[in-house]
Coordinates of C-alpha atoms and ligand atoms in Angstrom, one line a residue:
X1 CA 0.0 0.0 0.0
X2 CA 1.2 3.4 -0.9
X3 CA 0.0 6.5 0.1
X4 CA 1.1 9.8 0.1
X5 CA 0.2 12.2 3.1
X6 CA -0.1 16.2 2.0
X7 CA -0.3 18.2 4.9
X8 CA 0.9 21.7 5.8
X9 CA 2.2 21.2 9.1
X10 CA 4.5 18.1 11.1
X11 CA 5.6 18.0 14.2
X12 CA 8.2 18.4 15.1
X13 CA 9.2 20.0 11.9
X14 CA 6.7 23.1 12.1
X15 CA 3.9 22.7 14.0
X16 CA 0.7 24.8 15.0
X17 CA -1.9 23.3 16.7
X18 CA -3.3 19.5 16.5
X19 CA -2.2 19.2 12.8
X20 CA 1.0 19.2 13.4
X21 CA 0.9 16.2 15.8
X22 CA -1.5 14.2 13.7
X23 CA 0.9 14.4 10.8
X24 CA 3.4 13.2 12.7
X25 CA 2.0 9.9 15.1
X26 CA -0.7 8.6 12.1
X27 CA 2.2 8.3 9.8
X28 CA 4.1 6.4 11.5
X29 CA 1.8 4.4 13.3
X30 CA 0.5 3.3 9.6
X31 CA 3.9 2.6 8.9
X32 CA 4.0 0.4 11.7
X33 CA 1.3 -1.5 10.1
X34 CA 3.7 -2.2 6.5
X35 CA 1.8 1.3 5.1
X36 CA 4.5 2.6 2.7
X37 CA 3.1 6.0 3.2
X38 CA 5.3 9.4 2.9
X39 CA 5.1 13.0 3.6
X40 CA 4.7 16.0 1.3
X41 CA 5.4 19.2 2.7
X42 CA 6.0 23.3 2.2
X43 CA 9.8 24.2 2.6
X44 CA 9.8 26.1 5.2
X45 CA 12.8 27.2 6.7
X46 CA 11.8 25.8 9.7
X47 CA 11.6 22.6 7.5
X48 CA 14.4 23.1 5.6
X49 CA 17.0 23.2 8.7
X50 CA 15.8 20.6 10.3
X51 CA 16.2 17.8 7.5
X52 CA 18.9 16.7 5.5
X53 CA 17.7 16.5 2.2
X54 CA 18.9 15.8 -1.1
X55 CA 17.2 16.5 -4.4
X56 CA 15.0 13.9 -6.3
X57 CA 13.4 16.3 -9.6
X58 CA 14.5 20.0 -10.4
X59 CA 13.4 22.2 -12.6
X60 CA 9.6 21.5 -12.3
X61 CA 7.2 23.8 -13.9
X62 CA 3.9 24.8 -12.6
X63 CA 2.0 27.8 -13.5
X64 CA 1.1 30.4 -12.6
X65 CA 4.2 29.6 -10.4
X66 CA 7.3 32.2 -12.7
X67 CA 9.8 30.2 -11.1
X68 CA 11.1 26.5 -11.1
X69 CA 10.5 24.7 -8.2
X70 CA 12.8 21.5 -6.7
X71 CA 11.4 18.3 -4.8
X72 CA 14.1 17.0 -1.8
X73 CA 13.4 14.4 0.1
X74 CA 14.9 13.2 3.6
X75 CA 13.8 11.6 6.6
X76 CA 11.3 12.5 9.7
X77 CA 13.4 13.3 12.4
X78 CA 14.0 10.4 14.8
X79 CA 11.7 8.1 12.7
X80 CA 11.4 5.9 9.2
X81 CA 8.6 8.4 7.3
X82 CA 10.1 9.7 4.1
X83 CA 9.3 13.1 3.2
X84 CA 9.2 15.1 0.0
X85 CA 9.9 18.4 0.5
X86 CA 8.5 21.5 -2.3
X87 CA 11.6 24.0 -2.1
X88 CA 10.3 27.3 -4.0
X89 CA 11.6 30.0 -2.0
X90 CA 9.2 32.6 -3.3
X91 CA 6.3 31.1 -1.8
X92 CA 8.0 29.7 1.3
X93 CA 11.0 31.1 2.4
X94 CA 10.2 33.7 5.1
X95 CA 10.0 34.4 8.2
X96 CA 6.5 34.2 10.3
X97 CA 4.3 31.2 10.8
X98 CA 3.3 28.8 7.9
X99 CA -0.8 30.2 7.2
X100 CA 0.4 34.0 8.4
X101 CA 2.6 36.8 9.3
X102 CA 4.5 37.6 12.4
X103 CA 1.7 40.0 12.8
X104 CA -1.2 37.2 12.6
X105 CA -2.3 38.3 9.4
X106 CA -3.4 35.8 6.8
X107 CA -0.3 35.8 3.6
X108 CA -1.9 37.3 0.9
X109 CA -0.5 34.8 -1.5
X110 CA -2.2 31.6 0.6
X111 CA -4.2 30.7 -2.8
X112 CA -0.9 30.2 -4.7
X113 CA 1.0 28.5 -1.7
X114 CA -1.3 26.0 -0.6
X115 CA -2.7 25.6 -4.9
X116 CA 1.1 24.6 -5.6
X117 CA 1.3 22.1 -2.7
X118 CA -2.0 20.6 -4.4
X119 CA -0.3 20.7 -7.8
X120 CA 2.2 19.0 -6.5
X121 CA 0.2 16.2 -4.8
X122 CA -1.3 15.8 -8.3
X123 CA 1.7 15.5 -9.8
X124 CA 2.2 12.5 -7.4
X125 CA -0.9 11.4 -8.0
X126 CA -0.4 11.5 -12.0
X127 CA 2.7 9.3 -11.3
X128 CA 4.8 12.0 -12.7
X129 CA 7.4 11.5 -10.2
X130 CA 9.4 9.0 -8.6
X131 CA 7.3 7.9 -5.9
X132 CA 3.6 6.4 -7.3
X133 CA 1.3 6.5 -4.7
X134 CA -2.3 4.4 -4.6
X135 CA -4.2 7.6 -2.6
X136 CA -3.2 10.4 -1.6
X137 CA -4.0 11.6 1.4
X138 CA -4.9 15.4 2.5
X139 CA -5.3 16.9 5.3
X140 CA -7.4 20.4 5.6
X141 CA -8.3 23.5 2.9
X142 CA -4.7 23.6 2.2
X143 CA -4.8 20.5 0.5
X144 CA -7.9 20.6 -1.0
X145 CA -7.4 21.3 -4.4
X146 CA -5.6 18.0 -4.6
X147 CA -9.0 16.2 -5.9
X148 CA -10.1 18.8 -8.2
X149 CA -6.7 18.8 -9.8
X150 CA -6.4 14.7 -10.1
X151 CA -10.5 14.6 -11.1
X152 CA -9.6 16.7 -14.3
X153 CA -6.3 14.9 -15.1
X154 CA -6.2 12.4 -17.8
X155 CA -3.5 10.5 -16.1
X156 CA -5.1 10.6 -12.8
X157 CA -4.0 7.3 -11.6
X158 CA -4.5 7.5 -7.6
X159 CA -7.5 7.9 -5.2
X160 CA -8.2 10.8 -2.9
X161 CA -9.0 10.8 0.9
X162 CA -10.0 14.0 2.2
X163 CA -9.8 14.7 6.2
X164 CA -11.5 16.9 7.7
X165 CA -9.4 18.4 10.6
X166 CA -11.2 21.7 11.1
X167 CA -14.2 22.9 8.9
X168 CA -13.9 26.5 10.3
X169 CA -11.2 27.1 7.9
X170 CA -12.0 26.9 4.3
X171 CA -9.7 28.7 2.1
X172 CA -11.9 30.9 0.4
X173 CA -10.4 33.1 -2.8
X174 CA -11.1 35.0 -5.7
X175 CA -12.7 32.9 -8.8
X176 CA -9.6 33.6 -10.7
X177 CA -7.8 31.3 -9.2
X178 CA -9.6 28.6 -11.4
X179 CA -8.1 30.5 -14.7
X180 CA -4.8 30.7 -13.1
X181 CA -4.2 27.0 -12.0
X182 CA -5.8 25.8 -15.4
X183 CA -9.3 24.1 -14.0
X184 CA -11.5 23.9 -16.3
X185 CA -14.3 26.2 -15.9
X186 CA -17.2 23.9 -15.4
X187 CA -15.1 23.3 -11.9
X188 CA -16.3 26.8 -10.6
X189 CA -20.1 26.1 -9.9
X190 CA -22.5 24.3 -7.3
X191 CA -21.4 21.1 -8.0
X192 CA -17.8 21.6 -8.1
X193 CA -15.7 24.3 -6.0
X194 CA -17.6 27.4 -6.2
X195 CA -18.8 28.6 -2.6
X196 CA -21.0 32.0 -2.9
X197 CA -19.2 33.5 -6.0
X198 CA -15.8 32.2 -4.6
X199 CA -13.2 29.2 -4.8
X200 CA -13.3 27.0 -1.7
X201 CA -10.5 24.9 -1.6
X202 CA -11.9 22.8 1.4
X203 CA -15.6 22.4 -0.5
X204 CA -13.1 21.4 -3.9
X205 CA -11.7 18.8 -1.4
X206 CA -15.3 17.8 -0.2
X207 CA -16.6 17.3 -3.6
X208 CA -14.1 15.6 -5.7
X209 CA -12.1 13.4 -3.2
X210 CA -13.1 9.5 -3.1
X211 CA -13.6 9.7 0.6
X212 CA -13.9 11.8 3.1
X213 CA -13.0 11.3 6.8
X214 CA -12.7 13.3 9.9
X215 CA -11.2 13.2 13.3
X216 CA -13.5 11.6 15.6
X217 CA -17.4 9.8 15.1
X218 CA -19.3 12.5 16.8
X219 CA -18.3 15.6 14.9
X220 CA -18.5 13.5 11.8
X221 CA -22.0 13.8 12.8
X222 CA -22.0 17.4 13.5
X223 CA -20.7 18.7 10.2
X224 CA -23.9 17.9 8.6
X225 CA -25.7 19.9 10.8
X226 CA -26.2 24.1 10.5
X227 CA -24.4 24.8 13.3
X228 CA -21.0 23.0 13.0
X229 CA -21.3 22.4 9.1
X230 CA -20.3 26.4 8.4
X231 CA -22.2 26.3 5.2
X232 CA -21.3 22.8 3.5
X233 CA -23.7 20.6 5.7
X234 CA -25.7 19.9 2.8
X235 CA -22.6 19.0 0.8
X236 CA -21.6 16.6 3.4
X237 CA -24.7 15.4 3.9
X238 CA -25.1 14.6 0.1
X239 CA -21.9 12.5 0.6
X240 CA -22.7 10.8 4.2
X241 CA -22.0 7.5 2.3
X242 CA -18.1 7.9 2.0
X243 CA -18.1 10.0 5.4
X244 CA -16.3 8.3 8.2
X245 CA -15.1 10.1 11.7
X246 CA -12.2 8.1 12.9
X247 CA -10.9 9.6 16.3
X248 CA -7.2 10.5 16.7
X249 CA -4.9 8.6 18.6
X250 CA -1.9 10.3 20.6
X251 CA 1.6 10.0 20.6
X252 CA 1.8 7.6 24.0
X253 CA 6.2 8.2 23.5
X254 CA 6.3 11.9 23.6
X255 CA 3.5 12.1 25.7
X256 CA 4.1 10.0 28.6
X257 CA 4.2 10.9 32.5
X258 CA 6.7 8.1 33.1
X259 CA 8.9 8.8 30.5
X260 CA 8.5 12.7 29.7
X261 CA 11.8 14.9 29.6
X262 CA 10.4 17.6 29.5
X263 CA 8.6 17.2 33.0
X264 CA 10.4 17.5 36.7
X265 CA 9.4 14.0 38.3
X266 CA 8.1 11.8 36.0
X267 CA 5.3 8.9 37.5
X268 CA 2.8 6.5 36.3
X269 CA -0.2 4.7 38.0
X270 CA 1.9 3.2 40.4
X271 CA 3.1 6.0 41.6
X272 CA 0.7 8.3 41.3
X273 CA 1.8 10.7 44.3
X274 CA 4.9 12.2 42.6
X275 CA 2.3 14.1 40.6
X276 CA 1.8 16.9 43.0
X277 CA 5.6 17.1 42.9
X278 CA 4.9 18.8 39.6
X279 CA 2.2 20.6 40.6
X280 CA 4.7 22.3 43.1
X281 CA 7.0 22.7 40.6
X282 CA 4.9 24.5 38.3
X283 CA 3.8 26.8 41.2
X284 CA 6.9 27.7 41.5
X285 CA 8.0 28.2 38.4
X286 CA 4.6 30.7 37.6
X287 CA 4.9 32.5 41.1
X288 CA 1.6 30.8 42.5
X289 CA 1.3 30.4 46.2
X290 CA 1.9 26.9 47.3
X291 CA -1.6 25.1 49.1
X292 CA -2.2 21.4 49.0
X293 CA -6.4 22.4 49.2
X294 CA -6.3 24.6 46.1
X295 CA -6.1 22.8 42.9
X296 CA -4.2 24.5 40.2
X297 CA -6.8 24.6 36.9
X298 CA -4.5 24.0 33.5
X299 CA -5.5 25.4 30.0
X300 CA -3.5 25.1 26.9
X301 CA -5.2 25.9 23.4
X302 CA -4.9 28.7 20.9
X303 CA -6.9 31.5 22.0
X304 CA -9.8 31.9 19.7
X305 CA -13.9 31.2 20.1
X306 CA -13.2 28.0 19.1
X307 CA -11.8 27.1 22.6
X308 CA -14.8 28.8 24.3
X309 CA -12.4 31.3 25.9
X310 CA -15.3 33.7 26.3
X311 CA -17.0 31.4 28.3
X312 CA -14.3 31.1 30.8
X313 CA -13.5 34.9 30.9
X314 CA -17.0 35.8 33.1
X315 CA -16.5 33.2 35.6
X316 CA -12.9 34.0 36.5
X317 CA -13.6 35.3 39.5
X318 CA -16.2 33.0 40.5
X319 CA -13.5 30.2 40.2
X320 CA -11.3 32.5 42.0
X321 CA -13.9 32.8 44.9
X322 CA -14.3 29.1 44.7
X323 CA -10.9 28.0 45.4
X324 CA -9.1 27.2 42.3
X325 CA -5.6 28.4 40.6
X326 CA -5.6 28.8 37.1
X327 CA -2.4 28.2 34.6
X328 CA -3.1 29.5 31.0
X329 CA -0.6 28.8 28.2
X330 CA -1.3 30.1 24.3
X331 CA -1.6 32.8 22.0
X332 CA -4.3 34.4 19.1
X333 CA -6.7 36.9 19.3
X334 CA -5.5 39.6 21.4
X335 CA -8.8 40.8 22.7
X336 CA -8.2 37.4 24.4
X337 CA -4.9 37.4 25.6
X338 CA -5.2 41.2 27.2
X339 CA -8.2 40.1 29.0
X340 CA -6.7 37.0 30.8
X341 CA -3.7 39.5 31.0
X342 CA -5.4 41.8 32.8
X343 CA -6.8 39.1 35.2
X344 CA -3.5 37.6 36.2
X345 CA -2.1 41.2 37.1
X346 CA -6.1 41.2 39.7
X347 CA -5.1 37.8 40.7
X348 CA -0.9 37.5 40.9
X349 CA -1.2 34.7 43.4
X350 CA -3.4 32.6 41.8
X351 CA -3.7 33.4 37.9
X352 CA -0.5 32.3 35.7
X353 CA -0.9 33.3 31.7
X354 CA 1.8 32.7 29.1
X355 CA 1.2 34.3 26.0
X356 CA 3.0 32.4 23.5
X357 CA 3.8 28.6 22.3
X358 CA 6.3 26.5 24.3
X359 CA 6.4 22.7 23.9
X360 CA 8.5 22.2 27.5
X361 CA 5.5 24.4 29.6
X362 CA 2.7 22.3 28.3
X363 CA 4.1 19.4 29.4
X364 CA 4.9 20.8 32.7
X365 CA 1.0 21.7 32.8
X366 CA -0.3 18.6 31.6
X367 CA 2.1 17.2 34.6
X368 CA 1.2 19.5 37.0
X369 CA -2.8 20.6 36.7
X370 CA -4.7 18.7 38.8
X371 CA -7.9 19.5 36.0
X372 CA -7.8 20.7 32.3
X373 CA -9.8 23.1 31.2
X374 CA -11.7 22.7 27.3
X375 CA -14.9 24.2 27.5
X376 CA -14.6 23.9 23.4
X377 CA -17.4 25.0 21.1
X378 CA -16.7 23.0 18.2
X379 CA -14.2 20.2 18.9
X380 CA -13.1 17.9 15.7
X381 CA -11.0 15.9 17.8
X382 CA -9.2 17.8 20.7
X383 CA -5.6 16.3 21.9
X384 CA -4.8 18.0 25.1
X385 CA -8.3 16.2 26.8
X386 CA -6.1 13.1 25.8
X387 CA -2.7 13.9 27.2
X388 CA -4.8 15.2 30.3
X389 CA -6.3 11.5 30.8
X390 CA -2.8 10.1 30.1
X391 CA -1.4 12.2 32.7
X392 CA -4.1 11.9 35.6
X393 CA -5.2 15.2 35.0
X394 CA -8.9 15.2 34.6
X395 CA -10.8 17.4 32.0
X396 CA -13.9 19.5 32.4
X397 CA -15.0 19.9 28.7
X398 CA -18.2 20.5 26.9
X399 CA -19.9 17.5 25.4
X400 CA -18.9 18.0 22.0
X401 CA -17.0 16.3 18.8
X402 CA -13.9 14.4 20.2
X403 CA -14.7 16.1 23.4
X404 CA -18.0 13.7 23.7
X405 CA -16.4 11.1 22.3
X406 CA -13.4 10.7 24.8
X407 CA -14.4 12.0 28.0
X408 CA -16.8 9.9 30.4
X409 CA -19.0 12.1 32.8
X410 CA -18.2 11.8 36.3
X411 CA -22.1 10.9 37.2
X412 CA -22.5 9.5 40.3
X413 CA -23.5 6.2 37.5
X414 CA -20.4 6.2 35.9
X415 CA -17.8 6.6 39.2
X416 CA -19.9 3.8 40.3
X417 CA -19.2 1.9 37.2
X418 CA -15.5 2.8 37.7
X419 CA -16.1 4.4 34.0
X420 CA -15.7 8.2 34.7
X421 CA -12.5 10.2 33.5
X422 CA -13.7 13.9 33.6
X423 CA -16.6 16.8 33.5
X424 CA -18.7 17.3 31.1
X425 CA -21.4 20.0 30.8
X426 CA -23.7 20.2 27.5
X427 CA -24.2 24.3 26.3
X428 CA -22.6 27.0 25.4
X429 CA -23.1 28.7 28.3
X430 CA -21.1 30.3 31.2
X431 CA -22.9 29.8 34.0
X432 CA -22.9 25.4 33.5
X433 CA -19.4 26.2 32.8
X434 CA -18.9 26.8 36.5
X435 CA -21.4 24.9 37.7
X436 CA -19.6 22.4 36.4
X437 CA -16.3 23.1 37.3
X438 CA -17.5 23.7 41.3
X439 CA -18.8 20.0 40.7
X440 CA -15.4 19.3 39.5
X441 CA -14.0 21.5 42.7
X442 CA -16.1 19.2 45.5
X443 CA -15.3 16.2 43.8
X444 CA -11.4 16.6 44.2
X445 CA -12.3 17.0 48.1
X446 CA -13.3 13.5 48.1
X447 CA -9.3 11.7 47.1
X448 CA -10.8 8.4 47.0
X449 CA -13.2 9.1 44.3
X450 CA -10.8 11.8 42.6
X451 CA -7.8 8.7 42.5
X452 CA -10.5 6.6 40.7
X453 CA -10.9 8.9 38.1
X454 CA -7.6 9.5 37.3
X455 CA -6.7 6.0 37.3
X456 CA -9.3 5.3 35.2
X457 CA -8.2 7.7 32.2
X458 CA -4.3 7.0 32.9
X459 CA -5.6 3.2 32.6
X460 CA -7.5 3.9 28.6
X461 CA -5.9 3.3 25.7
X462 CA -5.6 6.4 23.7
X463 CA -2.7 5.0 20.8
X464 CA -3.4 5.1 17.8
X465 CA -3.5 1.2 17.2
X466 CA -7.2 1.0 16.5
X467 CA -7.6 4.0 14.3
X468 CA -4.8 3.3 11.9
X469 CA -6.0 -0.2 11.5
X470 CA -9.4 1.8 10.2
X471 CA -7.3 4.2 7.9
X472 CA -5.8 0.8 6.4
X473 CA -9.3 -0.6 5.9
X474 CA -10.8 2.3 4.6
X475 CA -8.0 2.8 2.4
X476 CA -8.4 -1.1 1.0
X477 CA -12.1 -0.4 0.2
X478 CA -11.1 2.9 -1.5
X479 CA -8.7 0.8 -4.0
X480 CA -11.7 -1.4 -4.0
Ligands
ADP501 P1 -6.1 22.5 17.9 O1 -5.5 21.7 16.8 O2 -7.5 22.9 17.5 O3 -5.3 23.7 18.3 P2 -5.7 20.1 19.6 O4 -6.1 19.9 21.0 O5 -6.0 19.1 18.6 O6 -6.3 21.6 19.2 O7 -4.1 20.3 19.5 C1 -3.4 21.4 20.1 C2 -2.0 21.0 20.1 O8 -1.2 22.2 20.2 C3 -1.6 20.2 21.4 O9 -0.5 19.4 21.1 C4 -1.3 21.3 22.3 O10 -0.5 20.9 23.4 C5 -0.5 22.3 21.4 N1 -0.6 23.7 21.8 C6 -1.6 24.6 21.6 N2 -1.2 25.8 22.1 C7 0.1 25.7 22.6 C8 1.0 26.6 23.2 N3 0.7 27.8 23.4 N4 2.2 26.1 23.5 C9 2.5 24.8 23.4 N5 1.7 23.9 22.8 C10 0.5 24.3 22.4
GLC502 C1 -7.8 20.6 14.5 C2 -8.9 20.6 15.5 C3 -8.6 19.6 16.7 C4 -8.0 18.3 16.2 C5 -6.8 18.6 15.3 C6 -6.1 17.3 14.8 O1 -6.9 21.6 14.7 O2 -9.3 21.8 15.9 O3 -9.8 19.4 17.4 O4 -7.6 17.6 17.3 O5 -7.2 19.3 14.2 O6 -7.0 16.5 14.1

């Protein structure tokens, strides 16, 4: 089986959010399974300094690309996954993150960055080049094109598979772009990648790929519905057939209590006590007063609506009042991060934020929270409820997407049942956001019950084992 994996992000080349990990761990755990699969990716420089790469085709045309572009390949750091690397320094060579600049604003050229990757993938997918993959594989709007370009090639000669890892972003442009990559024009209408007047490179995806998945069951479900579908519900519904959620696994090696670097005492089940060890740490390291009744609150996510951020903003004090600490780690809008600013300067002792992204702090967290905040209001997948779990750090999340379909409500059913792993509360709604976390508060009084919860989630198997053995079969019945 060959595949070929498109994706605009990989840890730990370049990573931004849950991406970046999932382009990583499926990879290889496929590969575990005798997947040939490989990696195309944007040279970044971030990219490009990290591999060592050598060149496999020069001098490859594209329009409306001016200049020649060269493919290198190399090796995933630490692992066996082959990757082909675009290097076209025009389009990827600069400094700032890989969708935007250092200032957070979208590149204006994303249309031609993300339409050459896809051009690219076709070329792949045309057996053009070396490598001659079965499917190709991509991941999010930046990919999206892929199926539109292989659907109106002559020598298409793979399969698509389209995942879905956010439908919030969409990649919508001007209908030029259609001219300029030379699609045909019947591709620009309702059936094909025309969204209100405009290209949509994640609708193009939708439409013309063979399958479709997305990151867990439940938001599989939720994307044909108004609310989370953001406008191509009916599309998806039309295609429910060759829709299949398939929740994401984690990476059980980098993120591992027992085993983590990047943490100050490391533990597992058995020794479950050098936990609060971290938890002293990381009051230390924050300058947040030391108390073995307060429990220290963790939250690591980008800060947009997505995350429900507004949610938690309201009840700060409440929580405050209640008898929690709260450790904030992440960056985005800034209406966002200067609010939760502001709070930490009211609340020195007991509020922590770091604006920013760094690797080594969200481990500490994940070690050191006693609960993880995710009050989410979409949720494809979520990672960080996982890690939580993994690390005996129990999540208070709202019941949605991978959210619902990896945390186990604490009713007093399921501790009975020795099933429960977190919180859960059902709207979008700030008051049964703190209802819910006091519920979470009065149930860490009681250590008996609070142990069984965290052995419970530290205990579930969160690898990706399963859900690459359902990539493999879904790709088989593709190929069927
Ligand atoms: P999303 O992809 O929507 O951001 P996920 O939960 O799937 O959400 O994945 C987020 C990933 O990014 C996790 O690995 C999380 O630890 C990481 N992450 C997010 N923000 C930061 C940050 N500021 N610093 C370090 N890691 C971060
Ligand atoms: C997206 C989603 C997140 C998911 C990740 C990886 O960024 O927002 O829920 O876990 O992709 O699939």
């Amino acid at each position: 089986m060959r595949i070929l994996f498109v994706t605009s992000e990989a840890y730990p080349l370049i990573k931004t959010g849950g991406l970046g990990d999932i382009s990583y761990t499926l990879p290889n755990a496929l590969r575990q399974l005798g997947v040939d699969i490989r990696l195309l990716l944007p040279g970044y420089p971030a990219v490009l300094e990290q591999l060592s790469l050598i060149e496999v085709h020069e001098n490859i045309r594209l329009p409306p690309l001016q200049e020649p572009i060269r493919i290198l390949t190399g090796i995933m750091p630490g692992e066996i996954t082959p990757v082909y690397v675009i290097e076209c320094p025009s389009l990827y060579e600069r400094d700032g993150g890989p969708y935007q600049d250092s200032n957070g604003k979208d590149w204006s050229d994303n249309a031609l960055r993300f339409g050459i990757l896809s051009q690219v993938a076709a070329l792949f997918g045309s057996h053009h080049l070396l490598f001659k993959p079965q499917i190709v594989h991509c991941n999010d709007w930046q990919t999206g094109l892929v199926p539109a370009f292989l659907t109106f090639n002559p020598n298409q000669s793979a399969r698509t598979m389209m995942s879905i890892h956010n439908m919030a972003y969409q990649g919508i442009f001007p209908p030029e772009v259609v001219e300029s990559f030379g699609l045909p024009p019947e591709s620009f209408s309702i059936s094909g990648l025309e969204y209100y007047g405009k290209v949509s490179f994640i609708k193009a995806g939708l439409y013309y790929s063979d399958w479709i998945t997305t990151v867990s069951p439940t938001y599989a479900k939720n994307i044909q519905t108004p609310t989370y579908g953001c406008g191509l519900e009916g599309l998806l519904t039309i295609r429910q057939a060759q829709l299949t959620g398939i929740l994401n696994g984690i990476d059980t090696e980098v993120w591992n209590p027992d085993t983590d670097p990047l943490i100050n005492h490391n533990y597992n089940t058995k020794s479950l006590l050098l936990k609060s060890r971290n938890t002293q740490e990381l009051r230390k390291k924050l300058g947040l007063t030391s108390s073995t009744q307060t429990p220290v609150i963790g939250m690591i996510a980008r800060l947009i609506e997505q995350k429900g951020i507004d949610l938690v903003l309201p009840i700060i004090p409440d929580m405050m009042k209640s008898g929690a600490q709260l450790v904030v780690l992440g960056s985005g809008d800034k209406k966002f991060e200067e609010a939760l600013q502001q709070l930490a300067k009211y609340y020195p002792q007991q509020i922590s934020v770091t604006i920013g992204y760094n690797e080594e702090l969200a481990h500490q967290i994940e070690a050191g929270a006693n609960m993880f905040l995710m009050p989410s209001k979409f949720e494809p997948c979520g990672l960080n409820q996982m890690y939580s779990m993994y690390y005996g750090t129990i999540p208070i999340v709202r019941r949605t997407g991978g959210l619902a379909d990896t945390v186990i409500d604490a009713t007093p059913n399921n501790i009975q049942a020795k099933i429960a792993t977190g919180f859960i509360f059902e709207k979008e709604n700030a008051d049964e956001l703190l209802f819910c976390i006091r519920r979470a508060l009065r149930t860490f009084r009681d250590k008996t019950t609070w142990r069984q919860l965290q052995m419970t989630g530290m205990n579930r198997d969160f690898s990706w084992q399963e859900s690459a053995k359902q990539y493999v079969s879904l790709y088989h019945s593709i190929l069927n």
